[in-house]
Structures are given as C-alpha cells and as structure tokens.
Short mmCIF file of C-alpha atoms in Angstrom, two decimals:
data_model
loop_
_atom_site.label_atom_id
_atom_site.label_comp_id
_atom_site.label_asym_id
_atom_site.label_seq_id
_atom_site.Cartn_x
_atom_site.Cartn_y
_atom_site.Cartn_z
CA UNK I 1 -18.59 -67.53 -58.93
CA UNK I 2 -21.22 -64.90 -59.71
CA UNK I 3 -19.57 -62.51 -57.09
CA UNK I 4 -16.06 -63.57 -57.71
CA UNK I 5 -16.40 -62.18 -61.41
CA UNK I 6 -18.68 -59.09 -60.10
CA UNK I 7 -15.84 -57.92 -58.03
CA UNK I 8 -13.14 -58.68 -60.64
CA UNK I 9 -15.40 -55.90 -63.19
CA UNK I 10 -16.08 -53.59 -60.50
CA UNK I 11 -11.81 -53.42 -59.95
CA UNK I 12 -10.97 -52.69 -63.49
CA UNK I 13 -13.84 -50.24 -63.90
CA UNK I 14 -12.29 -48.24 -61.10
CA UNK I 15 -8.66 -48.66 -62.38
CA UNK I 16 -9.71 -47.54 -65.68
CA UNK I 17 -12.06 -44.76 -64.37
CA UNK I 18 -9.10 -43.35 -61.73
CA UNK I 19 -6.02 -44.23 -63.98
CA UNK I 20 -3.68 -40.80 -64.55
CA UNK I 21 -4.18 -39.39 -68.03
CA UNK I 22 -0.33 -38.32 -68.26
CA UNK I 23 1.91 -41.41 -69.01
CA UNK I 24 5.43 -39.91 -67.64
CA UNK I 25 7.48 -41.20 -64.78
CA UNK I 26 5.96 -41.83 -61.52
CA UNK I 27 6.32 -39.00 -59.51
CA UNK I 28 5.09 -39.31 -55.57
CA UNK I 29 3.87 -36.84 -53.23
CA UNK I 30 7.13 -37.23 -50.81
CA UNK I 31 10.25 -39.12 -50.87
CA UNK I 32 11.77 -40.36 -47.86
CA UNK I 33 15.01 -38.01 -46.90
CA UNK I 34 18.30 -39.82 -46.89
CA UNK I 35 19.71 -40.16 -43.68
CA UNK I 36 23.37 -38.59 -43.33
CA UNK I 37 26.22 -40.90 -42.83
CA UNK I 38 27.41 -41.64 -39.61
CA UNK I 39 30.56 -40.16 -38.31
CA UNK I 40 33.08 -43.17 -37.39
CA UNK I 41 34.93 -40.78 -35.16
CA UNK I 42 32.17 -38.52 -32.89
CA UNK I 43 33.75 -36.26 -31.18
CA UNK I 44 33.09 -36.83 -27.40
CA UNK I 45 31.60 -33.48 -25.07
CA UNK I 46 33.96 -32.73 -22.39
CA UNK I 47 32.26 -34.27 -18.93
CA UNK I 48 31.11 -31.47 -16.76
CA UNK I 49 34.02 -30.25 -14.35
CA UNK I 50 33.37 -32.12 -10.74
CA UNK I 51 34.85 -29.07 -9.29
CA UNK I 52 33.37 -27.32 -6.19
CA UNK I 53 32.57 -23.46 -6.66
CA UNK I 54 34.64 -21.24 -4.27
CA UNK I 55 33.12 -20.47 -0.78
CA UNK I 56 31.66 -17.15 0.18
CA UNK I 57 33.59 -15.61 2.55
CA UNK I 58 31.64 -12.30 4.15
CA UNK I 59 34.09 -9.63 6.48
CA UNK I 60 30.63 -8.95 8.61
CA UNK I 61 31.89 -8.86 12.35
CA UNK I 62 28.41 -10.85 13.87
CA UNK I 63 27.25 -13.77 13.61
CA UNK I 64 24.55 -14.39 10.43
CA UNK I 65 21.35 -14.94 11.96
CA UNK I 66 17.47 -15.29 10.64
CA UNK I 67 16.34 -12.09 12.68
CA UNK I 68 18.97 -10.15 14.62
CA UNK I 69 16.19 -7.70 16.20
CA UNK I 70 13.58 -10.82 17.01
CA UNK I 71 15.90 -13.14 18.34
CA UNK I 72 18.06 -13.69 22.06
CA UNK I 73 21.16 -14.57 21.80
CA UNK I 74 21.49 -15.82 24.95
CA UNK I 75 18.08 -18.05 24.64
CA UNK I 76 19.61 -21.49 25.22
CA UNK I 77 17.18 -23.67 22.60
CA UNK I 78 16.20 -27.58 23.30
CA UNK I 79 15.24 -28.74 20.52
CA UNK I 80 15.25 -28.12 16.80
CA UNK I 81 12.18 -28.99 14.23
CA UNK I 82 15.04 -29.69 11.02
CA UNK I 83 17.83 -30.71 11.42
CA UNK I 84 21.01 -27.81 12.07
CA UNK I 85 23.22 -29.76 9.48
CA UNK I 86 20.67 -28.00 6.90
CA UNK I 87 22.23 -24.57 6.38
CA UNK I 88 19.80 -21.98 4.87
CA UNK I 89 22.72 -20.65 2.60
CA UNK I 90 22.79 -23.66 0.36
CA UNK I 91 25.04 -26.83 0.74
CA UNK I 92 28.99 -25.72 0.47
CA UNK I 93 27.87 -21.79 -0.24
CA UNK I 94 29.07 -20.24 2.85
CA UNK I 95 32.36 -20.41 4.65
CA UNK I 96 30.54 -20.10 8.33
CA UNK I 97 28.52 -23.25 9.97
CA UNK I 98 25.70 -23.40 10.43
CA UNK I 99 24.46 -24.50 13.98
CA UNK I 100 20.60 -24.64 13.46
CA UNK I 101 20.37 -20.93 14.79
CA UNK I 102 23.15 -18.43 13.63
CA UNK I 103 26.40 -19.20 11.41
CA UNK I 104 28.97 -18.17 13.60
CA UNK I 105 31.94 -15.60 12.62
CA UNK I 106 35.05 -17.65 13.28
CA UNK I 107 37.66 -14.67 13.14
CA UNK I 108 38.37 -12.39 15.89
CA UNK I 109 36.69 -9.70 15.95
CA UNK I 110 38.46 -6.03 16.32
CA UNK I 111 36.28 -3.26 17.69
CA UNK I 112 38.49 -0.68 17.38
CA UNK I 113 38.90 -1.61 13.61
CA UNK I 114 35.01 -1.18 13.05
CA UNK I 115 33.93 1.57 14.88
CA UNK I 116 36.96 3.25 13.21
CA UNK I 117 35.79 2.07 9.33
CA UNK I 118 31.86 3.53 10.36
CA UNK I 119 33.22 6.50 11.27
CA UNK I 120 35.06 7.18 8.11
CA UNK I 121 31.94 5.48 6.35
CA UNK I 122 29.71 8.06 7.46
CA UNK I 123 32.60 10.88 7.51
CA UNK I 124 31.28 14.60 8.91
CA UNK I 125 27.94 14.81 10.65
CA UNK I 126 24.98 16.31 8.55
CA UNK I 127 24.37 20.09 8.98
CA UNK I 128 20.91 21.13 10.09
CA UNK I 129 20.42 22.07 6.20
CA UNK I 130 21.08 19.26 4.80
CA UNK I 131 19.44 16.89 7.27
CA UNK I 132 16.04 18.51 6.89
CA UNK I 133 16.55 18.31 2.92
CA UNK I 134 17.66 14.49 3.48
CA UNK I 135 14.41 14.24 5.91
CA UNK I 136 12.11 16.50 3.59
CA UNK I 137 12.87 13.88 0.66
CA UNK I 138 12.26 10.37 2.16
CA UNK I 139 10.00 10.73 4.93
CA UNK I 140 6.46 11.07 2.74
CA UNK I 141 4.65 7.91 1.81
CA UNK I 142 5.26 8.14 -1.65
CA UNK I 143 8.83 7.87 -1.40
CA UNK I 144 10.38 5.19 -4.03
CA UNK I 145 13.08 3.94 -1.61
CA UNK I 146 10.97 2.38 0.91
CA UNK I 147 11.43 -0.90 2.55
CA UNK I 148 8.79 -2.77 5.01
CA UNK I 149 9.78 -4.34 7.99
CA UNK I 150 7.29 -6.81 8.96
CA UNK I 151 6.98 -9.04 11.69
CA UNK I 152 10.35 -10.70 10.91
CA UNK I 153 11.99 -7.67 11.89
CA UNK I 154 15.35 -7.00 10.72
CA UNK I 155 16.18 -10.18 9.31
CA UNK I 156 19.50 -10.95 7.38
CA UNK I 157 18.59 -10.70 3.77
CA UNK I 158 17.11 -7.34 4.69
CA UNK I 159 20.42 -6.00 5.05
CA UNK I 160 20.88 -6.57 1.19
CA UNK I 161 17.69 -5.18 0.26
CA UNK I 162 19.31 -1.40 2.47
CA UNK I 163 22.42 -1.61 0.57
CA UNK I 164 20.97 -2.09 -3.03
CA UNK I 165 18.53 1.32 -1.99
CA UNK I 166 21.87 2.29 -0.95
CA UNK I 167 23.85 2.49 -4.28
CA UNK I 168 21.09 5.17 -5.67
CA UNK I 169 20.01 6.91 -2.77
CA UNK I 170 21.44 8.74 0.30
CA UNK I 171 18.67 7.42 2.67
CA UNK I 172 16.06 4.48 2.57
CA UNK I 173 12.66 4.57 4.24
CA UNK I 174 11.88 1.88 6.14
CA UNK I 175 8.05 1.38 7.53
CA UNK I 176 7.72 -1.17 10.67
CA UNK I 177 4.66 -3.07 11.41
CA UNK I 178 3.64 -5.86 13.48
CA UNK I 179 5.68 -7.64 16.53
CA UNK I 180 8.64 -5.44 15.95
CA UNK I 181 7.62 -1.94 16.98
CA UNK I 182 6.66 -3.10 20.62
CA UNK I 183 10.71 -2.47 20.87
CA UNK I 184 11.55 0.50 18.49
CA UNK I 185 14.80 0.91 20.21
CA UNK I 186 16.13 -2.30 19.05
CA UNK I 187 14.89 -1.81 15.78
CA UNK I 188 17.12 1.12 15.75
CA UNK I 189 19.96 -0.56 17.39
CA UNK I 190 20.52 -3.57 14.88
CA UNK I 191 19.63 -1.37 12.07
CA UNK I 192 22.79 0.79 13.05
CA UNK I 193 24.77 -2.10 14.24
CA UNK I 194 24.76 -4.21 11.14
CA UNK I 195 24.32 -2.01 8.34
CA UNK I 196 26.92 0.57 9.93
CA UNK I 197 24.76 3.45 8.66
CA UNK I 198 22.88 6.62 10.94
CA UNK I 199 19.50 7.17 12.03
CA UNK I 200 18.75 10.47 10.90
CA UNK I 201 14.66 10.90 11.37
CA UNK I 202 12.45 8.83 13.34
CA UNK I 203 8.22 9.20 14.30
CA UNK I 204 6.43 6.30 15.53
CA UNK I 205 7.18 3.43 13.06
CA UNK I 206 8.86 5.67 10.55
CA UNK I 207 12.96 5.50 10.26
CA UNK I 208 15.14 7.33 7.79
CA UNK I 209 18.76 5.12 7.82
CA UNK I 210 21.47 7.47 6.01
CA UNK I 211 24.24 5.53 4.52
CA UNK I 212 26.83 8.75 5.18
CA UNK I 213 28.92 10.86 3.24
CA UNK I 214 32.04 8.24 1.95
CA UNK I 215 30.12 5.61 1.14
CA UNK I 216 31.27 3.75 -1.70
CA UNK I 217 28.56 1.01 -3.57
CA UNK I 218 31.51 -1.21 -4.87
CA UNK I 219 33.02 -1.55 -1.49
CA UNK I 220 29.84 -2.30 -0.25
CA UNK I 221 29.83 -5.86 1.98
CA UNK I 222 29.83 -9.15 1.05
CA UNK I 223 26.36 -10.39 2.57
CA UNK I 224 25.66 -14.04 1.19
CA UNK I 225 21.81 -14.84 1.12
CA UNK I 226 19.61 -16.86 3.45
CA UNK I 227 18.08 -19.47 0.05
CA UNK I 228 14.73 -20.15 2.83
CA UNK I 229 13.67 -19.10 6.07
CA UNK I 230 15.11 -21.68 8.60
CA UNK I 231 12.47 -23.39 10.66
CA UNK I 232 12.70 -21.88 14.65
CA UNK I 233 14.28 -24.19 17.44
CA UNK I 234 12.27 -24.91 20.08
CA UNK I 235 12.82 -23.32 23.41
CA UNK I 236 11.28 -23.77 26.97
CA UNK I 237 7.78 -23.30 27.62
CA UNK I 238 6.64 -19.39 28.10
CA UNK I 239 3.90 -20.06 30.10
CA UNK I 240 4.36 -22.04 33.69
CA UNK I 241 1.48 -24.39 35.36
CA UNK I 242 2.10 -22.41 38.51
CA UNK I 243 3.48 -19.32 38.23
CA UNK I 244 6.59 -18.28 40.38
CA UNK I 245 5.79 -17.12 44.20
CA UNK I 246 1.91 -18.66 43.67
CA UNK I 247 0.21 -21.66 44.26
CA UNK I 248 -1.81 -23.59 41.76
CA UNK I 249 -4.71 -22.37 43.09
CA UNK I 250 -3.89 -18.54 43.17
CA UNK I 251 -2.70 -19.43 39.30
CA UNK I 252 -6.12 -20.34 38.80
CA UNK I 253 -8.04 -17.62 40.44
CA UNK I 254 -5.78 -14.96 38.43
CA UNK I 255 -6.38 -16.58 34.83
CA UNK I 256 -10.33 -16.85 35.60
CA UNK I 257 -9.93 -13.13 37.16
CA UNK I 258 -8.15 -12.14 33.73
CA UNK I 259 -10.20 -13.66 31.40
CA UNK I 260 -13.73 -12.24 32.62
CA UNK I 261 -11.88 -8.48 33.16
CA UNK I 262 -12.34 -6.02 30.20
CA UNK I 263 -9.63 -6.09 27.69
CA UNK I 264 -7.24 -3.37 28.18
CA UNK I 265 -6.11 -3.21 24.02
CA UNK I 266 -7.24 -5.00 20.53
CA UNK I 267 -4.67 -5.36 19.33
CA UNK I 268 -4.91 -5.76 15.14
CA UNK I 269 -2.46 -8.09 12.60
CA UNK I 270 0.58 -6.02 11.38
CA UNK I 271 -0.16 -3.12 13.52
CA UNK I 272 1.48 -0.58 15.47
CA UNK I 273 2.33 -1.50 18.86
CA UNK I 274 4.36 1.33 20.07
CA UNK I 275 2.23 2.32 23.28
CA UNK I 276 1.35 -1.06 24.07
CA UNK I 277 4.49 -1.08 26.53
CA UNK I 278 3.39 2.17 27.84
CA UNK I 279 -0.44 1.02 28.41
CA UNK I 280 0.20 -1.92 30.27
CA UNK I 281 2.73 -0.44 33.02
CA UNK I 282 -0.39 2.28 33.93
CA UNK I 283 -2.64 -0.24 33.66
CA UNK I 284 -1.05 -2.10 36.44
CA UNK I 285 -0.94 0.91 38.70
CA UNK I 286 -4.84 0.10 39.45
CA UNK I 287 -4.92 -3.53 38.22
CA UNK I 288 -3.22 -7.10 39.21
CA UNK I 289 -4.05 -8.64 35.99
CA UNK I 290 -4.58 -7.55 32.58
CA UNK I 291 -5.68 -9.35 29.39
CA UNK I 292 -5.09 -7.92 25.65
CA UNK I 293 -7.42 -9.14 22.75
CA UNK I 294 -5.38 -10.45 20.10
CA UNK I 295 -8.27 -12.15 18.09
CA UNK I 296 -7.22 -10.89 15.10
CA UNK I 297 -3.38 -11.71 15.77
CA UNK I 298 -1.41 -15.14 15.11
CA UNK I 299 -1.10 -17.49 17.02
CA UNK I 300 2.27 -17.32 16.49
CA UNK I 301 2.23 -13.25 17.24
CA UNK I 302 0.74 -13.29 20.57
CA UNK I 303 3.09 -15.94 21.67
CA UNK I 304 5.97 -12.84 20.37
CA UNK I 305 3.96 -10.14 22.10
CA UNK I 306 3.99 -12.08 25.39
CA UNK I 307 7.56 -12.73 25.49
CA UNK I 308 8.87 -9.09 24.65
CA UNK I 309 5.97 -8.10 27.03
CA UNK I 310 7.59 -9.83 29.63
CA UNK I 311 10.64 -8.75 28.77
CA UNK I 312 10.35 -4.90 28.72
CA UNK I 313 7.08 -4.35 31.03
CA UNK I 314 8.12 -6.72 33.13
CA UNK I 315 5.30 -8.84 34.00
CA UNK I 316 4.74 -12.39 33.86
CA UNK I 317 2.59 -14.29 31.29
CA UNK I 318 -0.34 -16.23 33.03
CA UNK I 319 -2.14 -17.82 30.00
CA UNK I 320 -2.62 -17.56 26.10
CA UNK I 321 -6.31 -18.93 24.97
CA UNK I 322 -8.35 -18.37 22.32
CA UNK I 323 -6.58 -15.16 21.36
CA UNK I 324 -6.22 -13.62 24.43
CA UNK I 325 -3.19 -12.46 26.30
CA UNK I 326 -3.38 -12.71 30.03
CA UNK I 327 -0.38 -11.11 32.06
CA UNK I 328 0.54 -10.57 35.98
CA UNK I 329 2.37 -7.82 37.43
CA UNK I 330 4.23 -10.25 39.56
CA UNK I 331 4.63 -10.14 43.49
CA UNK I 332 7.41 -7.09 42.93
CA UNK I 333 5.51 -4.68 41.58
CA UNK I 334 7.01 -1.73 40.58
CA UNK I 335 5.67 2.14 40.63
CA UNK I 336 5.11 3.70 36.81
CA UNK I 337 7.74 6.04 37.81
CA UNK I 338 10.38 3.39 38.97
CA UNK I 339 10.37 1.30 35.51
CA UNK I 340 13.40 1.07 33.39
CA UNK I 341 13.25 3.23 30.12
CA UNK I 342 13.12 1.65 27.13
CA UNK I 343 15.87 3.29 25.58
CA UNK I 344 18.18 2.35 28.78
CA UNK I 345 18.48 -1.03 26.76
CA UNK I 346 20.66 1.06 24.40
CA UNK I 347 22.39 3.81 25.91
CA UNK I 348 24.95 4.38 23.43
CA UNK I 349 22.67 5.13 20.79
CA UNK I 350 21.97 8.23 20.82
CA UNK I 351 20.15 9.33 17.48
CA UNK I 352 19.97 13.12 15.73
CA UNK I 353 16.77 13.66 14.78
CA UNK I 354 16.10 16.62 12.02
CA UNK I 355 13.08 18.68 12.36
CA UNK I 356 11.19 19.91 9.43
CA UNK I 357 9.11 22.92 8.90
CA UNK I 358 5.67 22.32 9.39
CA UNK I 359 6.16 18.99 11.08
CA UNK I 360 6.21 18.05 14.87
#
C-alpha cells in the first residue's frame, strides 16, 4: 500500500511540476491533414496503343552483314551458336530477314541504276590542287575526323559512323589495325562498294575516303543499326588431321619440323600486318614450312590470320598451338614471281592517289 500511495504522489508532483502555465485552448504540434474527397467519376488513362511501329526499309543494294570485308560469302556455315531467328536489328525493326549470317536484300538489284547514282554522287574528278589540299588536311594524326578500323574490319554500323563524318567533312580518316590489313585491297574495295564514296590517299594502313562533290547529308542512306554483335556460325574445321597429298606421318614430321624452326614474324595484337603476305611467299622460296609467333595474338586472331593466309599466300595451314602458326607451301609450289597480285582480287578498282609536297 506503501508503494501504491508513493507512486500516486510522485504522479501529481510531476503533473503539477510540468503542467503549462498558459490556460488557452490546446494547441498541438501537428494536426493530421484532411484527406481530399474521392472523385466518384476518375477519369480512366487511355491504354497504351498495341500498335506495331513501322518497319525500316533501307534502299542499300547488298545484303546487311556483321563484317562485309571479314566475311565469305560463299563460306557455306554448319552450324550456328544462337539461334538465326534472333535478328541483331531488334525484333520487327527491319524489313529484311535475318538468316543467322546476313539479312538478305529481297529487291532486284539494278547495276546500271547504282553505278549511275555514284557517279553523279561523286560528280567531276578532283584536280591535282584540290586533292593534295583534301590529302594535306586529313592525313596527319591529329585529324578530328578519324575513324579506327579494328579487327572487325568494315563492319555494318561502321558505315553510319562514315556518313555522320560525312555531313561536316569532305573526307574521313580511317586508321586500320589488326586482322584486316593482311588484305588492304579489300579494305579498299568494300569501303568503296558500300559507302559509294572514292579513295583519294592511301600509305600502309592509312585511307582518306572522299564522299565527292554532290553529296547531299539529307539524302544520305537509310542504314538501320546492328543493336549487338551477332554470335559467328560455325564453319568446317581449318586445320585437317592429314593434310591433302600427305600421309599422317609426313603431317607429323612437318608440324614437329615447324615447330622447332625459327619463327619467321612476331606478330603483335592490333598490329600492322601489311608485309606479312609478302614475307611468307619469300620465305617459302628457301623453306617447306614456316611458323609465325602469335603469342601475343588471340586465339581467335591467329585462327583469322591462318585463313586469309591461306587464302592470299596460298599455303596450307598445318597446325595452331600454343600461339603459333604453322603453314605448308603445299605440293604445288609456286615461284615468288608466279604468285597472283594482291590487287588482281580487285581489278576494277583502280584508286588516284594525291601526292603531297614533302611526302613519299
């Protein structure tokens, strides 16, 4: 009872110590905020239109492919690692399918018609004047309309980047590296080809593409872009168990030869390969088999390197370990003299180079 009554004091001392002097009306800190009345006719949001955006319909007389320069289009692929129903333009963007390698142009195509619209594209040929001003302008590294080609090469949103230089400059730089400048020519040949401009300077991985003298930016083409790179089908193996015209054994004996011979090149990542072509044909004046260090190369690369080796050399590929490239002349060996030029690839391209003062 003691406690009960201790308590009870203790409770009126502290409402009589903490009690408010001023006897007006009670006045809180905060009042709750009246909620406002609810409408009894909302108006409902219109539901989103279900409608499908128009298709993007491109005039471009090829077929849209990943790379143009780094691709065959007569490789025959057997498999694919996603599948081709997956179009890299987005789903319902592009009025072309999409087949897992190229979206192909339905229409027919008229060659007359094109060659005739480049021509009055790139209207009367540069004087000698005005190319070396054009060349003069661009070609130094610190130009602000360059573009690098890597080791895609001239892929198809690449074309885009060319015609946006294209809209405030005459001529865009474009620096090559990597897998690509093995085969300068066909750099230069789908540049031309699919932009529909003109080659107008060109030293070792260095090209000057001039967009010509009627060019108009808001007639430019339509060129829809690739949203991701597609994944690359798979084609046949490069590299045989036997090769062609040997036995397994002789296979053998010429990868062990290759492997403990010097290496003719080291080759870096993202370099320039334009001799390597050159190299290997007088190499295999005095050698059967020759082996290129690619250790600090891609996996991926050397594969690249092999096949355009193959292709332009020609040799045959014998074995790809631990970096290292080894190749065969093949049973018909030629004489350094008696291989096909490079440029034969492309005879109708014929570029005009401008010369500058000063510069070879």
């Amino acid at each position: 009872m003691q406690r009960i009554q201790r308590t009870r004091t203790l409770t009126l001392k502290s409402s009589l110590l903490f009690r408010p002097k001023s006897q007006g009306p009670y006045d809180p800190p905060f009042s709750p905020i009246p909620k406002p009345p609810k409408n009894p006719n909302p108006k409902k949001t219109p539901a989103p239109s279900k409608s499908k955006p128009p298709l993007i319909k491109s005039d471009l007389p090829f077929d849209f492919r990943y790379s143009y320069s780094e691709s065959d289009p007569n490789a025959e692929a057997i498999g694919f690692r996603e599948p081709p129903r997956f179009s890299p333009f987005g789903p319902g963007r592009l009025d072309r399918k999409w087949d897992g390698v190229k979206a192909s142009c339905d229409e027919e195509i008229e060659k007359d018609r094109v060659l005739r619209e480049r021509e009055e594209r790139l209207g009367e040929p540069l004087t000698e004047t005005e190319g070396a001003e054009l060349v003069e302008r661009y070609r130094n590294s610190d130009c602000s309309r360059q573009i690098n080609l890597g080791k895609g090469g001239v892929t198809h949103n690449l074309l885009d980047d060319i015609h946006n230089h294209w809209r405030r400059a005459e001529a865009v730089r474009i620096k090559c590296l990597g897998v690509p400048t093995l085969d300068m020519d066909n750099i230069c040949f789908h540049l031309e080809d699919k932009t529909g401009g003109k080659i107008i300077y060109q030293k070792i991985n260095i090209i000057l593409l001039y967009r010509g003298r009627n060019y108009d930016p808001k007639q430019r083409p339509v060129i829809p872009l690739m949203l991701w790179k597609p994944l690359a089908p798979i084609y046949p193996r490069l590299v045989k168990n036997v090769a062609d015209g040997l036995t397994f054994e002789e296979t053998k004996e010429l990868r062990n030869r290759g492997l403990n011979s010097p290496a003719l090149m080291k080759l870096t990542r993202n370099g320039v390969y334009v001799n390597v072509v050159q190299r290997v044909r007088e190499a295999f004046e005095s050698a059967e088999v020759v082996r290129l260090d690619c250790s600090h190369v891609e996996t991926s690369d050397c594969k690249k390197i092999g096949v355009k080796l193959r292709d332009l050399v020609p040799c045959v590929p014998l074995l790809f370990k631990d970096s290292q490239i080894v190749i065969w002349r093949g049973k018909d060996s030629q004489d350094i003299n008696q291989y096909p030029s490079l440029s034969l690839h492309y005879p109708n391209k014929q570029r005009i180079v401008y010369r500058v003062k000063g510069v070879d």
